[in-house]
């Protein structure tokens, strides 16, 4: 382990049990509505953008355990240049990037229109909640200096 990696700062479940319970409830609501394979890609892509090692490690392991192809995970950062992602995944990944970078992108109309061509309004709502949730988890993990397992 690198000596430059800071020790964890906070034990979130002990410090904010009601807040963590609420986050987990939102996570469960999203998981019940967004297909698992797509959810893995969305969580991993947002975590890559945010630089959350803890979440990247966790979601990579979960995706692999659920049978995702290694190459699709390795190429996720370059999904636009790869033929391994279908139109639905591309629309969701573009939306993930736009929502994760909301201050820069303002969720552009063309990205939303591409999403709406592939997803119902309910699916868009839950996908957006999934993106918001993983961005919140990224911020919690990074701010608290959460350490990923090996």
PDB file of C-alpha atoms in Angstrom:
ATOM      1  CA  UNK A   1       0.000   0.000   0.000  1.00  0.00           C
ATOM      2  CA  UNK A   2       1.236   3.454  -0.881  1.00  0.00           C
ATOM      3  CA  UNK A   3       2.320   5.672   1.973  1.00  0.00           C
ATOM      4  CA  UNK A   4       0.700   8.666   0.244  1.00  0.00           C
ATOM      5  CA  UNK A   5      -2.818   7.242   0.616  1.00  0.00           C
ATOM      6  CA  UNK A   6      -4.561   8.907   3.521  1.00  0.00           C
ATOM      7  CA  UNK A   7      -6.096   6.860   6.279  1.00  0.00           C
ATOM      8  CA  UNK A   8      -9.904   6.727   6.327  1.00  0.00           C
ATOM      9  CA  UNK A   9     -11.366   9.825   7.939  1.00  0.00           C
ATOM     10  CA  UNK A  10     -14.788   8.757   9.092  1.00  0.00           C
ATOM     11  CA  UNK A  11     -16.856   5.686   9.871  1.00  0.00           C
ATOM     12  CA  UNK A  12     -19.994   6.693   7.978  1.00  0.00           C
ATOM     13  CA  UNK A  13     -22.419   4.086   9.371  1.00  0.00           C
ATOM     14  CA  UNK A  14     -21.442   4.979  12.945  1.00  0.00           C
ATOM     15  CA  UNK A  15     -21.359   8.743  12.384  1.00  0.00           C
ATOM     16  CA  UNK A  16     -24.533   9.067  10.282  1.00  0.00           C
ATOM     17  CA  UNK A  17     -26.621   5.893  10.641  1.00  0.00           C
ATOM     18  CA  UNK A  18     -29.908   7.472   9.542  1.00  0.00           C
ATOM     19  CA  UNK A  19     -28.254   9.087   6.532  1.00  0.00           C
ATOM     20  CA  UNK A  20     -26.618   5.826   5.477  1.00  0.00           C
ATOM     21  CA  UNK A  21     -29.928   4.014   5.927  1.00  0.00           C
ATOM     22  CA  UNK A  22     -31.600   6.543   3.620  1.00  0.00           C
ATOM     23  CA  UNK A  23     -28.813   6.188   1.025  1.00  0.00           C
ATOM     24  CA  UNK A  24     -29.160   2.405   1.092  1.00  0.00           C
ATOM     25  CA  UNK A  25     -32.936   2.681   0.676  1.00  0.00           C
ATOM     26  CA  UNK A  26     -32.422   4.820  -2.427  1.00  0.00           C
ATOM     27  CA  UNK A  27     -29.857   2.316  -3.686  1.00  0.00           C
ATOM     28  CA  UNK A  28     -32.404  -0.490  -3.240  1.00  0.00           C
ATOM     29  CA  UNK A  29     -35.133   1.460  -5.064  1.00  0.00           C
ATOM     30  CA  UNK A  30     -32.812   2.071  -8.008  1.00  0.00           C
ATOM     31  CA  UNK A  31     -31.572  -1.536  -8.093  1.00  0.00           C
ATOM     32  CA  UNK A  32     -35.167  -2.743  -8.342  1.00  0.00           C
ATOM     33  CA  UNK A  33     -35.796  -0.648 -11.474  1.00  0.00           C
ATOM     34  CA  UNK A  34     -32.533  -0.484 -13.468  1.00  0.00           C
ATOM     35  CA  UNK A  35     -31.217  -3.641 -15.071  1.00  0.00           C
ATOM     36  CA  UNK A  36     -28.179  -4.908 -13.196  1.00  0.00           C
ATOM     37  CA  UNK A  37     -25.783  -5.066 -16.157  1.00  0.00           C
ATOM     38  CA  UNK A  38     -26.530  -1.460 -17.110  1.00  0.00           C
ATOM     39  CA  UNK A  39     -26.382  -0.321 -13.501  1.00  0.00           C
ATOM     40  CA  UNK A  40     -22.847  -1.720 -13.185  1.00  0.00           C
ATOM     41  CA  UNK A  41     -21.709   0.243 -16.249  1.00  0.00           C
ATOM     42  CA  UNK A  42     -23.314   3.463 -15.018  1.00  0.00           C
ATOM     43  CA  UNK A  43     -21.841   3.158 -11.526  1.00  0.00           C
ATOM     44  CA  UNK A  44     -18.420   2.318 -12.847  1.00  0.00           C
ATOM     45  CA  UNK A  45     -18.380   5.116 -15.444  1.00  0.00           C
ATOM     46  CA  UNK A  46     -19.442   7.797 -12.951  1.00  0.00           C
ATOM     47  CA  UNK A  47     -16.873   6.498 -10.480  1.00  0.00           C
ATOM     48  CA  UNK A  48     -14.154   6.698 -13.153  1.00  0.00           C
ATOM     49  CA  UNK A  49     -15.071  10.306 -13.903  1.00  0.00           C
ATOM     50  CA  UNK A  50     -15.032  11.187 -10.200  1.00  0.00           C
ATOM     51  CA  UNK A  51     -11.805   9.294  -9.527  1.00  0.00           C
ATOM     52  CA  UNK A  52     -13.270   7.166  -6.735  1.00  0.00           C
ATOM     53  CA  UNK A  53     -10.910   4.206  -6.306  1.00  0.00           C
ATOM     54  CA  UNK A  54     -13.134   2.646  -3.648  1.00  0.00           C
ATOM     55  CA  UNK A  55     -16.187   2.632  -5.923  1.00  0.00           C
ATOM     56  CA  UNK A  56     -14.249   1.656  -9.060  1.00  0.00           C
ATOM     57  CA  UNK A  57     -12.866  -1.397  -7.253  1.00  0.00           C
ATOM     58  CA  UNK A  58     -16.244  -2.355  -5.785  1.00  0.00           C
ATOM     59  CA  UNK A  59     -18.253  -1.964  -8.978  1.00  0.00           C
ATOM     60  CA  UNK A  60     -15.640  -3.699 -11.125  1.00  0.00           C
ATOM     61  CA  UNK A  61     -15.716  -6.714  -8.795  1.00  0.00           C
ATOM     62  CA  UNK A  62     -19.523  -6.734  -8.740  1.00  0.00           C
ATOM     63  CA  UNK A  63     -19.751  -6.503 -12.537  1.00  0.00           C
ATOM     64  CA  UNK A  64     -17.254  -9.338 -12.991  1.00  0.00           C
ATOM     65  CA  UNK A  65     -19.106 -11.479 -10.437  1.00  0.00           C
ATOM     66  CA  UNK A  66     -22.303 -10.890 -12.442  1.00  0.00           C
ATOM     67  CA  UNK A  67     -20.597 -12.112 -15.623  1.00  0.00           C
ATOM     68  CA  UNK A  68     -19.619  -8.836 -17.297  1.00  0.00           C
ATOM     69  CA  UNK A  69     -16.833  -9.159 -19.848  1.00  0.00           C
ATOM     70  CA  UNK A  70     -13.414  -7.942 -18.719  1.00  0.00           C
ATOM     71  CA  UNK A  71     -12.809  -6.154 -22.021  1.00  0.00           C
ATOM     72  CA  UNK A  72     -16.034  -4.136 -21.721  1.00  0.00           C
ATOM     73  CA  UNK A  73     -14.927  -2.944 -18.283  1.00  0.00           C
ATOM     74  CA  UNK A  74     -11.417  -2.132 -19.452  1.00  0.00           C
ATOM     75  CA  UNK A  75     -12.761  -0.156 -22.422  1.00  0.00           C
ATOM     76  CA  UNK A  76     -15.498   1.650 -20.506  1.00  0.00           C
ATOM     77  CA  UNK A  77     -13.530   4.887 -20.343  1.00  0.00           C
ATOM     78  CA  UNK A  78     -13.392   4.799 -24.160  1.00  0.00           C
ATOM     79  CA  UNK A  79     -16.921   3.492 -24.788  1.00  0.00           C
ATOM     80  CA  UNK A  80     -17.522   5.915 -27.675  1.00  0.00           C
ATOM     81  CA  UNK A  81     -14.703   4.329 -29.663  1.00  0.00           C
ATOM     82  CA  UNK A  82     -15.713   0.718 -28.958  1.00  0.00           C
ATOM     83  CA  UNK A  83     -18.280  -1.439 -30.731  1.00  0.00           C
ATOM     84  CA  UNK A  84     -18.878  -3.471 -27.551  1.00  0.00           C
ATOM     85  CA  UNK A  85     -21.732  -1.278 -26.251  1.00  0.00           C
ATOM     86  CA  UNK A  86     -25.223  -1.284 -27.721  1.00  0.00           C
ATOM     87  CA  UNK A  87     -27.380   1.792 -28.423  1.00  0.00           C
ATOM     88  CA  UNK A  88     -29.156   1.584 -25.069  1.00  0.00           C
ATOM     89  CA  UNK A  89     -25.877   1.371 -23.150  1.00  0.00           C
ATOM     90  CA  UNK A  90     -24.418   4.244 -25.193  1.00  0.00           C
ATOM     91  CA  UNK A  91     -27.389   6.458 -24.411  1.00  0.00           C
ATOM     92  CA  UNK A  92     -27.139   5.602 -20.704  1.00  0.00           C
ATOM     93  CA  UNK A  93     -23.380   6.194 -20.628  1.00  0.00           C
ATOM     94  CA  UNK A  94     -23.714   9.558 -22.381  1.00  0.00           C
ATOM     95  CA  UNK A  95     -26.421  10.526 -19.861  1.00  0.00           C
ATOM     96  CA  UNK A  96     -24.207   9.314 -17.008  1.00  0.00           C
ATOM     97  CA  UNK A  97     -21.389  11.551 -18.186  1.00  0.00           C
ATOM     98  CA  UNK A  98     -23.680  14.538 -18.693  1.00  0.00           C
ATOM     99  CA  UNK A  99     -25.329  14.220 -15.282  1.00  0.00           C
ATOM    100  CA  UNK A 100     -22.045  13.480 -13.497  1.00  0.00           C
ATOM    101  CA  UNK A 101     -20.543  16.608 -15.087  1.00  0.00           C
ATOM    102  CA  UNK A 102     -23.751  18.619 -14.700  1.00  0.00           C
ATOM    103  CA  UNK A 103     -21.981  21.905 -13.880  1.00  0.00           C
ATOM    104  CA  UNK A 104     -20.192  21.716 -17.234  1.00  0.00           C
ATOM    105  CA  UNK A 105     -22.842  20.120 -19.427  1.00  0.00           C
ATOM    106  CA  UNK A 106     -26.205  21.297 -18.076  1.00  0.00           C
ATOM    107  CA  UNK A 107     -27.617  17.941 -19.339  1.00  0.00           C
ATOM    108  CA  UNK A 108     -27.806  18.813 -23.052  1.00  0.00           C
ATOM    109  CA  UNK A 109     -30.963  18.302 -25.104  1.00  0.00           C
ATOM    110  CA  UNK A 110     -29.286  16.040 -27.684  1.00  0.00           C
ATOM    111  CA  UNK A 111     -28.026  13.676 -24.984  1.00  0.00           C
ATOM    112  CA  UNK A 112     -31.475  13.580 -23.389  1.00  0.00           C
ATOM    113  CA  UNK A 113     -33.168  13.017 -26.750  1.00  0.00           C
ATOM    114  CA  UNK A 114     -30.879  10.047 -27.466  1.00  0.00           C
ATOM    115  CA  UNK A 115     -31.725   8.690 -24.020  1.00  0.00           C
ATOM    116  CA  UNK A 116     -35.468   9.179 -24.557  1.00  0.00           C
ATOM    117  CA  UNK A 117     -35.218   7.202 -27.809  1.00  0.00           C
ATOM    118  CA  UNK A 118     -34.023   4.167 -25.827  1.00  0.00           C
ATOM    119  CA  UNK A 119     -35.729   4.481 -22.433  1.00  0.00           C
ATOM    120  CA  UNK A 120     -39.209   5.166 -21.081  1.00  0.00           C
ATOM    121  CA  UNK A 121     -39.821   8.137 -18.795  1.00  0.00           C
ATOM    122  CA  UNK A 122     -39.853   5.847 -15.748  1.00  0.00           C
ATOM    123  CA  UNK A 123     -36.588   4.243 -16.846  1.00  0.00           C
ATOM    124  CA  UNK A 124     -35.022   7.673 -17.354  1.00  0.00           C
ATOM    125  CA  UNK A 125     -36.168   8.736 -13.894  1.00  0.00           C
ATOM    126  CA  UNK A 126     -34.643   5.696 -12.193  1.00  0.00           C
ATOM    127  CA  UNK A 127     -31.503   5.822 -14.313  1.00  0.00           C
ATOM    128  CA  UNK A 128     -31.046   9.468 -13.295  1.00  0.00           C
ATOM    129  CA  UNK A 129     -31.592   8.520  -9.660  1.00  0.00           C
ATOM    130  CA  UNK A 130     -28.954   5.805 -10.104  1.00  0.00           C
ATOM    131  CA  UNK A 131     -26.506   8.382 -11.463  1.00  0.00           C
ATOM    132  CA  UNK A 132     -27.282  10.813  -8.653  1.00  0.00           C
ATOM    133  CA  UNK A 133     -26.851   8.040  -6.097  1.00  0.00           C
ATOM    134  CA  UNK A 134     -23.471   6.843  -7.364  1.00  0.00           C
ATOM    135  CA  UNK A 135     -22.267  10.439  -7.511  1.00  0.00           C
ATOM    136  CA  UNK A 136     -23.310  10.842  -3.866  1.00  0.00           C
ATOM    137  CA  UNK A 137     -21.548   7.587  -2.928  1.00  0.00           C
ATOM    138  CA  UNK A 138     -18.414   8.760  -4.784  1.00  0.00           C
ATOM    139  CA  UNK A 139     -18.395  11.994  -2.808  1.00  0.00           C
ATOM    140  CA  UNK A 140     -18.928  10.171   0.480  1.00  0.00           C
ATOM    141  CA  UNK A 141     -16.142   7.682  -0.249  1.00  0.00           C
ATOM    142  CA  UNK A 142     -13.655  10.268  -1.521  1.00  0.00           C
ATOM    143  CA  UNK A 143     -14.360  12.805   1.238  1.00  0.00           C
ATOM    144  CA  UNK A 144     -14.071  10.083   3.866  1.00  0.00           C
ATOM    145  CA  UNK A 145     -10.982   8.565   2.212  1.00  0.00           C
ATOM    146  CA  UNK A 146     -12.612   5.127   2.069  1.00  0.00           C
ATOM    147  CA  UNK A 147     -10.154   2.370   1.189  1.00  0.00           C
ATOM    148  CA  UNK A 148     -10.960  -0.292  -1.350  1.00  0.00           C
ATOM    149  CA  UNK A 149     -10.190  -3.936  -0.654  1.00  0.00           C
ATOM    150  CA  UNK A 150      -7.500  -5.771  -2.607  1.00  0.00           C
TER     151      UNK A 150
END
